[in-house]
Coordinates of C-alpha atoms and ligand atoms in Angstrom, one line a residue:
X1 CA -16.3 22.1 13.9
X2 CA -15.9 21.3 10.1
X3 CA -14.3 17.7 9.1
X4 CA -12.5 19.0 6.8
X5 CA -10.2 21.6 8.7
X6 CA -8.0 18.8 9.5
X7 CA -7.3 18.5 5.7
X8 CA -4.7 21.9 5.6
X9 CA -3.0 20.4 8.9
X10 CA -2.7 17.3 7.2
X11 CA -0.8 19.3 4.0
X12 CA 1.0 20.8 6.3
X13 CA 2.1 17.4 8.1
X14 CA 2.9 16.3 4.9
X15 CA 5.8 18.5 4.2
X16 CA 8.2 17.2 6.7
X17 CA 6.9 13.7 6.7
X18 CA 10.2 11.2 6.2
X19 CA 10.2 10.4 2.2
X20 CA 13.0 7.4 2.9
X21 CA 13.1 3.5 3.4
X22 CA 12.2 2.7 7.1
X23 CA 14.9 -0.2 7.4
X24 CA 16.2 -1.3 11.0
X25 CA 14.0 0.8 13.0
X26 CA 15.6 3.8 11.4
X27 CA 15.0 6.3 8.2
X28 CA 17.3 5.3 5.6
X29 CA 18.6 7.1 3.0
X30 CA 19.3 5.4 -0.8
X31 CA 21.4 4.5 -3.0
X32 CA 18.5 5.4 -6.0
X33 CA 19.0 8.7 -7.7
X34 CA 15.4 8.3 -9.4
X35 CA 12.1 9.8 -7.4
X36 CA 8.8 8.9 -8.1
X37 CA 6.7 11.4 -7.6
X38 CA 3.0 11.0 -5.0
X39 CA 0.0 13.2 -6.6
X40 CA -2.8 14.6 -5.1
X41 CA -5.8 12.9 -7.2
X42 CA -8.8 15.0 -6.7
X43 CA -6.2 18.2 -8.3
X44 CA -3.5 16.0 -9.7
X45 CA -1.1 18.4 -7.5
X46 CA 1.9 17.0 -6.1
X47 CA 2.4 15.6 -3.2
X48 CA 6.2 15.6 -3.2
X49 CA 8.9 12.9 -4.0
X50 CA 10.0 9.4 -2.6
X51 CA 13.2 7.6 -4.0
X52 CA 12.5 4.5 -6.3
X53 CA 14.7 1.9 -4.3
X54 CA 17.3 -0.4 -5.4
X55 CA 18.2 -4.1 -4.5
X56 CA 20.6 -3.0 -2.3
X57 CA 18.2 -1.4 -0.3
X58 CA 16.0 -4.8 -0.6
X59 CA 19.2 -6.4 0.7
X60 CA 19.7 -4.0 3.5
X61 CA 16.3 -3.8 4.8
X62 CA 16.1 -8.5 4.5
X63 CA 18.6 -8.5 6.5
X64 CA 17.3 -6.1 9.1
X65 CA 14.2 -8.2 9.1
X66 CA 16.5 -12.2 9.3
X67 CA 18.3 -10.2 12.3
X68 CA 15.6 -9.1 14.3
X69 CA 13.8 -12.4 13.7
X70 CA 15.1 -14.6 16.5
X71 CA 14.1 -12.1 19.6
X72 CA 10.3 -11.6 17.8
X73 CA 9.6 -15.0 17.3
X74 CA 10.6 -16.1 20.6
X75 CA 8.7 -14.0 22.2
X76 CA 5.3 -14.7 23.9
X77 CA 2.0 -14.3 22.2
X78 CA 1.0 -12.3 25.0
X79 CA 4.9 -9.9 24.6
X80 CA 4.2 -9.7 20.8
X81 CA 0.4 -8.6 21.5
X82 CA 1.6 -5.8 23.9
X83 CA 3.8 -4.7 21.1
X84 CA 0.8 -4.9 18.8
X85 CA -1.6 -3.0 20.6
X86 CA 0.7 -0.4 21.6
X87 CA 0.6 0.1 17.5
X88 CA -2.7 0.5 17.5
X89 CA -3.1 2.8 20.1
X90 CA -1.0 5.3 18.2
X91 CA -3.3 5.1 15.2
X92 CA -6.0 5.3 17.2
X93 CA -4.6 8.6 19.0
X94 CA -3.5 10.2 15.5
X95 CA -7.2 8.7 13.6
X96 CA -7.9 11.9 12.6
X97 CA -4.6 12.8 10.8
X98 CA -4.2 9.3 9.3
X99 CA -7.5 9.5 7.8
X100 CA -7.2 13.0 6.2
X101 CA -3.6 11.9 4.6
X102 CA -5.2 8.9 3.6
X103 CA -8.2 11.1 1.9
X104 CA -5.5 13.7 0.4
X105 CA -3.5 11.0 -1.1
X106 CA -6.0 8.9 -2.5
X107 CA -9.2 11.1 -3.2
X108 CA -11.5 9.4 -1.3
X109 CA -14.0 11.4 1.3
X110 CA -12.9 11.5 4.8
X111 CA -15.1 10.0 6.7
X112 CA -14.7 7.0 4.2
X113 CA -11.0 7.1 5.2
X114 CA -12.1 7.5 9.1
X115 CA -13.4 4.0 8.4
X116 CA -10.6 2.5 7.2
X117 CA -8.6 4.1 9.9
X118 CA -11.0 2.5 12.5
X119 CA -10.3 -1.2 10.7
X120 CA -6.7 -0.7 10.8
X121 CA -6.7 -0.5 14.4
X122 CA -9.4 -3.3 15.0
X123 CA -7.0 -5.7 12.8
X124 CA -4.0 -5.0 14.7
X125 CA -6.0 -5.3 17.7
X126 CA -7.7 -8.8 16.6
X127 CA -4.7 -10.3 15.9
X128 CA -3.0 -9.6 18.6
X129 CA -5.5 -11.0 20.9
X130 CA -5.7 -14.3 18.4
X131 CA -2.2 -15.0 18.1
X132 CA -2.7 -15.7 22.0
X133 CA -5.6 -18.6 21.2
X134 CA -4.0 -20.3 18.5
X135 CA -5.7 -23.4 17.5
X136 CA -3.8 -27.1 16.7
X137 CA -5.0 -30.5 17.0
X138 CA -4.7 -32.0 20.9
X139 CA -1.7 -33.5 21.8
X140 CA -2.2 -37.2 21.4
X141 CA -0.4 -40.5 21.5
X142 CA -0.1 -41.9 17.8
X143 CA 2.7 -44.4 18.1
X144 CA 3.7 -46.6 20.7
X145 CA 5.5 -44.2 23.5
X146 CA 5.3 -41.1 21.8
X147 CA 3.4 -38.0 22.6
X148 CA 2.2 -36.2 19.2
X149 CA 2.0 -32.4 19.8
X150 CA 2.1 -29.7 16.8
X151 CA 4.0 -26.4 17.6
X152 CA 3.2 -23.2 15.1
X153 CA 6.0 -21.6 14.5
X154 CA 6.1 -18.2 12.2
X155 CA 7.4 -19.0 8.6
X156 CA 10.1 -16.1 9.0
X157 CA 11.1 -12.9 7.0
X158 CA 8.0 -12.0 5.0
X159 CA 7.9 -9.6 1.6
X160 CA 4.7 -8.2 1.8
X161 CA 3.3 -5.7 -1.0
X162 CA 0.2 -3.9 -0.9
X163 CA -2.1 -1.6 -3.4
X164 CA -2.9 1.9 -3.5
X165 CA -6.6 1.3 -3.1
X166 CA -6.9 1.5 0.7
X167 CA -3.1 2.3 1.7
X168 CA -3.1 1.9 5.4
X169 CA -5.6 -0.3 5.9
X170 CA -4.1 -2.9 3.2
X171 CA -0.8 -2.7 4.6
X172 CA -2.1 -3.2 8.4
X173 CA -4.0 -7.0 7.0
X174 CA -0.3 -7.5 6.6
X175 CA 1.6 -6.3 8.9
X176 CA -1.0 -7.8 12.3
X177 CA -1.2 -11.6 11.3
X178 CA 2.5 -11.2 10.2
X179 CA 3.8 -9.8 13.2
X180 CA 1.5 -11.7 15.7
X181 CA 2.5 -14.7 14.5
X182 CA 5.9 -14.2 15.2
X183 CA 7.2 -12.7 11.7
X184 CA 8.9 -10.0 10.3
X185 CA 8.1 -8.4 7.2
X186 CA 9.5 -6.3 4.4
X187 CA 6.4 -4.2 3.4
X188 CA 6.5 -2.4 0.1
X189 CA 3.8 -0.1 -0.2
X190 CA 2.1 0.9 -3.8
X191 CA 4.5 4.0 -5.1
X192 CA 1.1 6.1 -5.7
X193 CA 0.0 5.9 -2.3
X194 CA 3.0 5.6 0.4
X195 CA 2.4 8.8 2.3
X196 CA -0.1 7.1 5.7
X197 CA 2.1 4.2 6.0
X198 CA 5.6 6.6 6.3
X199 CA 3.4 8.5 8.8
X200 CA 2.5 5.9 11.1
X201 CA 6.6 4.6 10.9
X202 CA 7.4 8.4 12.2
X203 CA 4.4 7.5 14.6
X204 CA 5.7 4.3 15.5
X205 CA 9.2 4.2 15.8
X206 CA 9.2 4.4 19.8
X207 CA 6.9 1.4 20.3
X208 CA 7.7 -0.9 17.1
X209 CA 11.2 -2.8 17.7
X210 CA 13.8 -2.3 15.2
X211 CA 14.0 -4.3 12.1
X212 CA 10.5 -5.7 13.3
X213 CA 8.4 -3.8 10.1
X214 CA 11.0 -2.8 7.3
X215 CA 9.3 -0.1 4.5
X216 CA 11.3 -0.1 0.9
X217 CA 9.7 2.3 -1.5
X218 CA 9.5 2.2 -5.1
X219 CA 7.9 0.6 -8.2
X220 CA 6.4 -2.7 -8.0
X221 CA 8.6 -3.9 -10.7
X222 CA 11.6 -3.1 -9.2
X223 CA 11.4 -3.7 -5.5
X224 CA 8.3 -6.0 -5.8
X225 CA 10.2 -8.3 -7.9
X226 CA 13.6 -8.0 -6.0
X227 CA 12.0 -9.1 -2.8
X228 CA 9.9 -12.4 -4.6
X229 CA 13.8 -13.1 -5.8
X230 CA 15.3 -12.9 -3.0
X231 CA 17.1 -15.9 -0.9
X232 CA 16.4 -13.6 2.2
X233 CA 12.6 -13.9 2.0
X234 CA 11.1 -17.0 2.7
X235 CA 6.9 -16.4 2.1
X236 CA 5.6 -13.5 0.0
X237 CA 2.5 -11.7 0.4
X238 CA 0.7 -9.6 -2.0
X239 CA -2.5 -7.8 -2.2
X240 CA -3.0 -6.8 -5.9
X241 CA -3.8 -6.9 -9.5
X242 CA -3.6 -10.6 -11.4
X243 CA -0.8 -9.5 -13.6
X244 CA 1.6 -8.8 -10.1
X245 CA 0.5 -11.9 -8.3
X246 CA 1.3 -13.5 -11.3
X247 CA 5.1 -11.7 -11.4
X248 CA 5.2 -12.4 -7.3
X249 CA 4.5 -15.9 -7.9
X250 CA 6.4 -16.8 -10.4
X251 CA 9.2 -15.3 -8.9
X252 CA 8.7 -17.2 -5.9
X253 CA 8.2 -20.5 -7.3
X254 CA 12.6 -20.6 -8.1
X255 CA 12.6 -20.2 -4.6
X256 CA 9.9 -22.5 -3.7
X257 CA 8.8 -20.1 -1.3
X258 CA 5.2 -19.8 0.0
X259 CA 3.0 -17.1 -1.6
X260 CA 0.0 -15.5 0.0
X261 CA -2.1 -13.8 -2.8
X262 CA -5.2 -11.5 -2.7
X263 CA -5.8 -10.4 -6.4
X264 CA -8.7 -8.9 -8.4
X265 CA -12.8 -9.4 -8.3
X266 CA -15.5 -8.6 -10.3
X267 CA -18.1 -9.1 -7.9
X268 CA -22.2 -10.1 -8.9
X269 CA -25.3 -9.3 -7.9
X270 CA -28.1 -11.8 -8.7
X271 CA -31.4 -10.1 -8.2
X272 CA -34.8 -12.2 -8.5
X273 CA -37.9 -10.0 -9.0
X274 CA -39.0 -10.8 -4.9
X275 CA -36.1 -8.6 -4.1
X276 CA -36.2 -5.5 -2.4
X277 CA -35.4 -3.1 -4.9
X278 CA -35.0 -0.2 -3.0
X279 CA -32.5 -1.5 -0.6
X280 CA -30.4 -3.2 -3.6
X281 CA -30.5 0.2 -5.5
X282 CA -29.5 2.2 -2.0
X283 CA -26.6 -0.8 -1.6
X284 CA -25.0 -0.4 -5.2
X285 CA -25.3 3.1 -5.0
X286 CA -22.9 2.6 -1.8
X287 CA -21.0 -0.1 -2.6
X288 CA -20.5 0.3 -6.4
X289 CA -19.5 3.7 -6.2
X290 CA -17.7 3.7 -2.9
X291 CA -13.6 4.6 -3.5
X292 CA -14.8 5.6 -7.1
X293 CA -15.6 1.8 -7.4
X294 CA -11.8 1.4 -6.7
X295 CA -13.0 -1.6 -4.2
X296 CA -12.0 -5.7 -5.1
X297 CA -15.5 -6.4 -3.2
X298 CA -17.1 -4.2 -4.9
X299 CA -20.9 -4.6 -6.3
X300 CA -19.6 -4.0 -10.1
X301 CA -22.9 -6.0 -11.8
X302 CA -25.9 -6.9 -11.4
X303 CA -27.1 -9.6 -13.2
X304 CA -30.8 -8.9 -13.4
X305 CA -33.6 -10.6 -13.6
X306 CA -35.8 -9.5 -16.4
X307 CA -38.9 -9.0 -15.1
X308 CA -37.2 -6.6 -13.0
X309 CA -34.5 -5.0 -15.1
X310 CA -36.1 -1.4 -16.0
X311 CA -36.8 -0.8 -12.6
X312 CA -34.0 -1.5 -11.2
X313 CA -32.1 0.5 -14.2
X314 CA -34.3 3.0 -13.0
X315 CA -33.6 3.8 -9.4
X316 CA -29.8 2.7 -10.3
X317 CA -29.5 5.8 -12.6
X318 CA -31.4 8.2 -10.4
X319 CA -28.8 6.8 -7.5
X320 CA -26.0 7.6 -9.8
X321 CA -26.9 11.0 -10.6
X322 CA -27.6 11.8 -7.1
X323 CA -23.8 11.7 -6.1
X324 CA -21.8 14.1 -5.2
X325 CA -18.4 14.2 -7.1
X326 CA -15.6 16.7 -6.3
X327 CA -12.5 17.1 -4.7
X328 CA -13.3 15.5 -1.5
X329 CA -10.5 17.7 0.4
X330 CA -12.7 21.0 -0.5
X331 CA -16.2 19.6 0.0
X332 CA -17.3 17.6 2.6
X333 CA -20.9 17.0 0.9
X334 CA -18.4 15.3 -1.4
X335 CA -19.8 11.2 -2.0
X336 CA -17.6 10.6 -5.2
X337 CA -13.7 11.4 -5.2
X338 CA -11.5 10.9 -8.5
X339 CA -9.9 7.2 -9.9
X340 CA -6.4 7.0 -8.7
X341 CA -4.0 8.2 -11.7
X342 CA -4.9 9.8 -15.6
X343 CA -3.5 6.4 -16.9
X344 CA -6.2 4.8 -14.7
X345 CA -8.8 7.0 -15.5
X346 CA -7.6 6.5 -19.1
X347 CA -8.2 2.4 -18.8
X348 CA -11.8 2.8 -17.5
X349 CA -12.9 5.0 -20.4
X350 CA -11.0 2.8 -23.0
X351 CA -13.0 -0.6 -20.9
X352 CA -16.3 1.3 -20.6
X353 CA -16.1 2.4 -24.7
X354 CA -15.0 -1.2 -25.8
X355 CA -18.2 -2.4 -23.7
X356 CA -20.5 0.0 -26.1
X357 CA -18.1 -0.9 -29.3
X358 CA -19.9 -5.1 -27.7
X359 CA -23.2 -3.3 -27.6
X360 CA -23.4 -2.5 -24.1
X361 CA -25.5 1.5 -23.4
X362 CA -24.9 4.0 -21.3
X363 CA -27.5 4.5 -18.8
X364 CA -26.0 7.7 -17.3
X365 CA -21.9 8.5 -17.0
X366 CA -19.6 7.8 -19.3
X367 CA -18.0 10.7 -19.9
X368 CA -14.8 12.7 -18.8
X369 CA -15.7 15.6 -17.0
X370 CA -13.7 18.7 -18.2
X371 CA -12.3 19.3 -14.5
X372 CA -8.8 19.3 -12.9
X373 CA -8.2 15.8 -11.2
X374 CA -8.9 12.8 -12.5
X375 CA -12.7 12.5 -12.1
X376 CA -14.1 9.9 -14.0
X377 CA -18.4 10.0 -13.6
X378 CA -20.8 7.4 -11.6
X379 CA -21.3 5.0 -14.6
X380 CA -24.3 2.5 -15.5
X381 CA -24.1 0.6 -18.7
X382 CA -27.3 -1.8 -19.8
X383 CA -26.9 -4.6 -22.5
X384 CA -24.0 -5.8 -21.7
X385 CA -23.3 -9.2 -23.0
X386 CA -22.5 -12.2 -21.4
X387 CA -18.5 -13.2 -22.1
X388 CA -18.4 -9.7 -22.8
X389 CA -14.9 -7.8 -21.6
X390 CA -17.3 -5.7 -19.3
X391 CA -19.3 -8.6 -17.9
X392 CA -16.1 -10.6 -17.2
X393 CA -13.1 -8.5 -16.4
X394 CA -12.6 -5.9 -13.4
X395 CA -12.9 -2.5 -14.2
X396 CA -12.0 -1.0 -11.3
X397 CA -13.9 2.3 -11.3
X398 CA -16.9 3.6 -10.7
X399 CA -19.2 1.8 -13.4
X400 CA -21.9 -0.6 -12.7
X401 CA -23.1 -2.9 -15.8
X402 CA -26.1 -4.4 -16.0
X403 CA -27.0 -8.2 -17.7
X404 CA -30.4 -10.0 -17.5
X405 CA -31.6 -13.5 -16.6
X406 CA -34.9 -15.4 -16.7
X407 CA -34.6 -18.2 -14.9
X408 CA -32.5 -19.3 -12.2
X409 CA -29.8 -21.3 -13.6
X410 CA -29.8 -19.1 -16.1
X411 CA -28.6 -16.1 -13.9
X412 CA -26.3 -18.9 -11.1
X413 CA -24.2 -19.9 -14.8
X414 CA -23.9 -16.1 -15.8
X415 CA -23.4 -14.9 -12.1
X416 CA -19.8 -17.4 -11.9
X417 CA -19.3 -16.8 -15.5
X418 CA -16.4 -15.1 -14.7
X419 CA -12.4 -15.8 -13.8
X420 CA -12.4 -14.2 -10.4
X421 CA -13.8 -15.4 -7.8
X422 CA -13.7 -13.1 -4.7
X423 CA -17.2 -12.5 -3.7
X424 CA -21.0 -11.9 -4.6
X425 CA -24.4 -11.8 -3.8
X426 CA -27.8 -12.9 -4.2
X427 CA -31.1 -10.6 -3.6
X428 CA -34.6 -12.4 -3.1
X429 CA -37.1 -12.3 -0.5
X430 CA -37.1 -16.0 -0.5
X431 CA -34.5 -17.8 2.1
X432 CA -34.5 -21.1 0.5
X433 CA -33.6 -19.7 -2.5
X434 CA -31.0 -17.7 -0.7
X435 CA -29.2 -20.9 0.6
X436 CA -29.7 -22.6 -2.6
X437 CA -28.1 -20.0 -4.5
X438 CA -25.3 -19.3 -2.1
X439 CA -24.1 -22.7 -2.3
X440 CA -24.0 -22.4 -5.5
X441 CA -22.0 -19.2 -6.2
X442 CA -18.2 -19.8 -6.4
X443 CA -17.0 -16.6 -4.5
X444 CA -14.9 -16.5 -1.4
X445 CA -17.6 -14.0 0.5
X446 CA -20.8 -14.6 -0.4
X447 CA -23.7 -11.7 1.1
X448 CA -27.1 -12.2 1.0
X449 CA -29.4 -8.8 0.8
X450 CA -26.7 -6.9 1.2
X451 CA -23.2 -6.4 0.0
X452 CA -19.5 -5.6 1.2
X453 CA -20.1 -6.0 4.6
X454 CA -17.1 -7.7 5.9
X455 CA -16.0 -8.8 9.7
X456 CA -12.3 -8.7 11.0
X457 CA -13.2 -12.1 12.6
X458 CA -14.1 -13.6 9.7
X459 CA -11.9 -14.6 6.1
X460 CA -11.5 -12.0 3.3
X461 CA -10.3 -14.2 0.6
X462 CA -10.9 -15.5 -3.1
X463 CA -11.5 -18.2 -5.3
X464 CA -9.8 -18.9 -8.5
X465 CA -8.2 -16.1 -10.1
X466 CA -8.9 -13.9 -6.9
X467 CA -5.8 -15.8 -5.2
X468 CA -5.4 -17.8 -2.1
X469 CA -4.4 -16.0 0.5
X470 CA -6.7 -15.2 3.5
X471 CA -6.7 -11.6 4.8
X472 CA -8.4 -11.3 8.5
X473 CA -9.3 -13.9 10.9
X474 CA -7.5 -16.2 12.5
X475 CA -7.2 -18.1 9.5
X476 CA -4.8 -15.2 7.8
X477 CA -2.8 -16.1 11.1
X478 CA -2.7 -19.7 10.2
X479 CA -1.5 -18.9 6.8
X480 CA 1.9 -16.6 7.9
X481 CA 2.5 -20.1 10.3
X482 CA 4.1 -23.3 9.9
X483 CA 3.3 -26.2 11.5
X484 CA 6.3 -28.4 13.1
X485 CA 5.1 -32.1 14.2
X486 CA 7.3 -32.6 17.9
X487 CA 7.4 -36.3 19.1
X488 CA 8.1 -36.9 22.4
X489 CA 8.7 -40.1 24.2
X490 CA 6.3 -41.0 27.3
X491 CA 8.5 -43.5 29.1
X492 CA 11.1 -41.2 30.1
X493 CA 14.0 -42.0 27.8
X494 CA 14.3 -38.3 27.3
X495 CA 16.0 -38.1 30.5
Ligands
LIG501 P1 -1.0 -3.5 -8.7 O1 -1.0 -5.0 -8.9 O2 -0.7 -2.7 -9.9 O3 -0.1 -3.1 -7.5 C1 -0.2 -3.7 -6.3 C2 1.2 -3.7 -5.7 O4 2.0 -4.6 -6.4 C3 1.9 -2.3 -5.8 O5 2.7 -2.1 -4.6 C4 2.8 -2.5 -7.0 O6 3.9 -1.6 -7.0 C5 3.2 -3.9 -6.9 N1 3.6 -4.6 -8.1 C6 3.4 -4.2 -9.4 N2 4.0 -5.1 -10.2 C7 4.7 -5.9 -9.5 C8 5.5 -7.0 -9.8 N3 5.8 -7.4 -11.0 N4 6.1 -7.8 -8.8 C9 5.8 -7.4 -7.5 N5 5.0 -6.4 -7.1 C10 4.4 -5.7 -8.1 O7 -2.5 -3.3 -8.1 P2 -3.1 -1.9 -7.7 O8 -3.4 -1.2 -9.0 O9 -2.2 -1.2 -6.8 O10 -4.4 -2.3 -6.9 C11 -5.5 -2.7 -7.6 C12 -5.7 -4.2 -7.7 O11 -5.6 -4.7 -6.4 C13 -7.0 -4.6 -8.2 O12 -6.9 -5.7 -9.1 C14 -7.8 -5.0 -6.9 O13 -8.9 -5.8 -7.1 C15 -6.7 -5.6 -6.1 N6 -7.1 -5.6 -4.7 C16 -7.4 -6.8 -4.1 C17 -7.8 -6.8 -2.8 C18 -8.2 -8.1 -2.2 O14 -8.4 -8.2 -1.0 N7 -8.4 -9.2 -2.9 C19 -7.8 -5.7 -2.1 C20 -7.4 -4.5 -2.7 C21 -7.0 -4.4 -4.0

């Protein structure tokens, strides 16, 4: 059978998919008059409508969330996890379809999408089973006739916003520590990329208890910013560009509520000349260009060590070239879908000719192909300065810059010369120098010989401008908790 003949049933799924708010375990209509409209990247065709919400559908869905908070968070662990893996069976069931609406809406290559899919379900799955082993300190005795124990309670009503980058899969590192902990949530999802998460409510609306997950669509400016404001809300969550977890946390700060924030990267590579250069050029190639480099992980510059450089600038162009770009819905030899938007496309070409206008070459790429969609090509630019805009800020697209070093502190200083902070790695043969260097790197994931692997068991999370939140683990759980110290005297006077 051909992959890709789920992609017409997908369109056709699409037409009748709800385009409303999803508040109280129901569809809801809008006050709004204004759509926004959902385009098909890979042929910049529409993909239909949703309404750009309002405060007062903000309002409606907070309190939807505040009243179905008391039942959820008393529940058991084990009751919430039921819940939780009854979610994830539906995805799993309907993998096929959520994948191909994730492919159709965002241009990326099926099977690419099948994989997020898959992580979507392991994450709701994870955290169900960890919200059941929580970890706190023993119960102890710390003054005179009183037993110390901590209880973890959930913080409450959560606003939770997520990119268009990887829709579903974004929206579930949410939605399963949030829930699992004992939570509800107000999720808005990006307004370019909303279609998989309205599919799984449709999917989900039997097994999910009302008011549990509340969806209000719109602009991030709008509804993102109404739900930081409001009284309602008492953490925020957001998984997104510096300039929005800015905006969310400022917001939040009036408030003093807590923020959870997983921003930006610009992720190094620092290759010594013992490196295998052939699996570094084959892991670039995958991970550089993977989501048309629309990835916060991923490997966006190498910062090279001389010796090596043409080589690796070499087999890095020939990997480039090899790609296949298209329209990912028509082609399933298809490696290479479009950026998300024209604007974004628009961005890159205006980074990638300001990099050149520093000096920086073009290796291969770098231009806009004349094509429907909004293709931009697999880019690799040599020369690029040090405290350079290319070397330093996140370009989020498929271009790969290339710096040089000759010795080692040389290339740690230029590897963490740079704001954000969410991971790297280091390529050498030698595994001293691998620990060295690791310690050394100031990146929340740190890989060495090889890059973007990540683990649901394990934290995805940043350093410095990158944010502070964890996404994954059980330490993502920890973070949508509070912790309340209970005292309880041990000679009986309780009685
Ligand atoms: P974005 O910041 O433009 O949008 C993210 C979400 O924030 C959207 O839902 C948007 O509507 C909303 N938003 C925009 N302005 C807002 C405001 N003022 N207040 C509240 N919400 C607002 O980001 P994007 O373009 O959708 O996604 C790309 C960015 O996300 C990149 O910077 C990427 O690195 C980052 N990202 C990070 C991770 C991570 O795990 N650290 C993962 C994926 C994407």
């Amino acid at each position: 059978m051909n992959p890709l003949e789920i992609i017409p049933v997908a369109h056709e799924r699409l037409r009748t998919v709800r385009r409303q708010h999803f508040i109280g375990g129901r569809f809801a209509s809008t006050s709004s008059t204004e759509a926004i409209s959902v385009t098909n990247p890979a042929t910049g065709q529409s993909l239909g409508t949703i309404p750009n919400g309002t405060s007062a559908d903000v309002d409606a869905a907070v309190a939807a969330a505040r009243s179905a908070l008391p039942d959820w968070s008393r529940r058991t662990p084990g009751a919430r996890a039921e819940t939780l893996f009854a979610v994830a069976d539906v995805v799993d069931a309907n993998a096929g379809l959520l994948a191909a609406v994730e492919s159709i809406n965002v241009g990326k290559p099926l099977a690419a999408a099948a994989e997020e899919i898959a992580v979507v379900s392991d994450c709701l799955r994870f955290m169900a089973g960890a919200a059941r082993s929580a970890q706190t300190p023993a119960a102890g005795q710390y003054l005179p006739g009183l037993l110390s124990c901590i209880k973890r309670e959930p913080v409450g009503v959560i606003g939770a916003v997520t990119p268009w980058n990887f829709p579903l899969m974004m929206a579930a590192w949410k939605i399963a520590p949030i829930l699992a902990a004992g939570n509800t949530l107000v999720l808005k999802p990006s307004q370019l990329t909303p279609l998989s998460v309205l599919l799984l409510l449709e999917m989900t609306a039997d097994v999910l208890p009302p008011g549990l997950l509340n969806v209000v669509l719109g602009r991030g400016s709008q509804i993102g910013d109404a739900l930081s404001k409001h009284p309602g809300i008492d953490m925020m969550a957001l998984t997104g560009s510096l300039a929005s977890g800015r905006a969310v946390a400022r917001q939040a700060a009036d408030g003093i509520k807590r923020v959870h924030l997983e921003l930006g990267g610009k992720a190094p590579l620092l290759v010594f000349p013992d490196a295998d250069l052939d699996a570094l050029v084959e892991t670039l190639v995958a991970t550089g260009y993977t989501n048309a480099g629309q990835d916060c992980g991923a490997a966006t510059r190498v910062v090279c060590h001389r010796d090596v450089h043409d080589t690796v600038v070499e087999k890095l162009v020939a990997g480039a070239e090899s790609l296949v770009m298209g329209d990912p819905g028509a082609d399933d030899r298809v490696q290479l879908g479009p950026v998300i938007s024209a604007a974004h496309r628009n961005r890159i070409a205006a980074m990638v000719e300001q990099a050149c206008s520093d000096g920086a070459k073009i290796a291969t790429g770098g231009e806009i192909p004349d094509r429907s969609g909004f293709f931009y090509p697999a880019t690799v630019l040599t020369d690029v300065a040090a405290g350079t805009q290319m070397a330093r800020d996140e370009v989020f697209g498929p271009v790969i810059s290339v710096e040089t070093f000759t010795d080692e502190s040389e290339g740690i200083a230029k590897a963490n010369d740079v704001d954000y902070g969410l991971a790297a790695s280091v390529w050498t043969a030698d595994q001293r120098r691998a620990l060295r260097i690791v310690d050394q790197l100031d990146f929340g994931t740190v890989w060495a010989n090889t890059h973007l692997a990540f683990a649901t068991e394990m934290p995805w999370a940043g350093f410095g401008q990158s944010g502070y939140g964890r996404d994954n683990s059980t330490y993502a759980l920890e973070d949508y908790t509070r912790t309340k110290h209970v005292l309880l005297p041990m000679d009986g006077t309780a009685d």
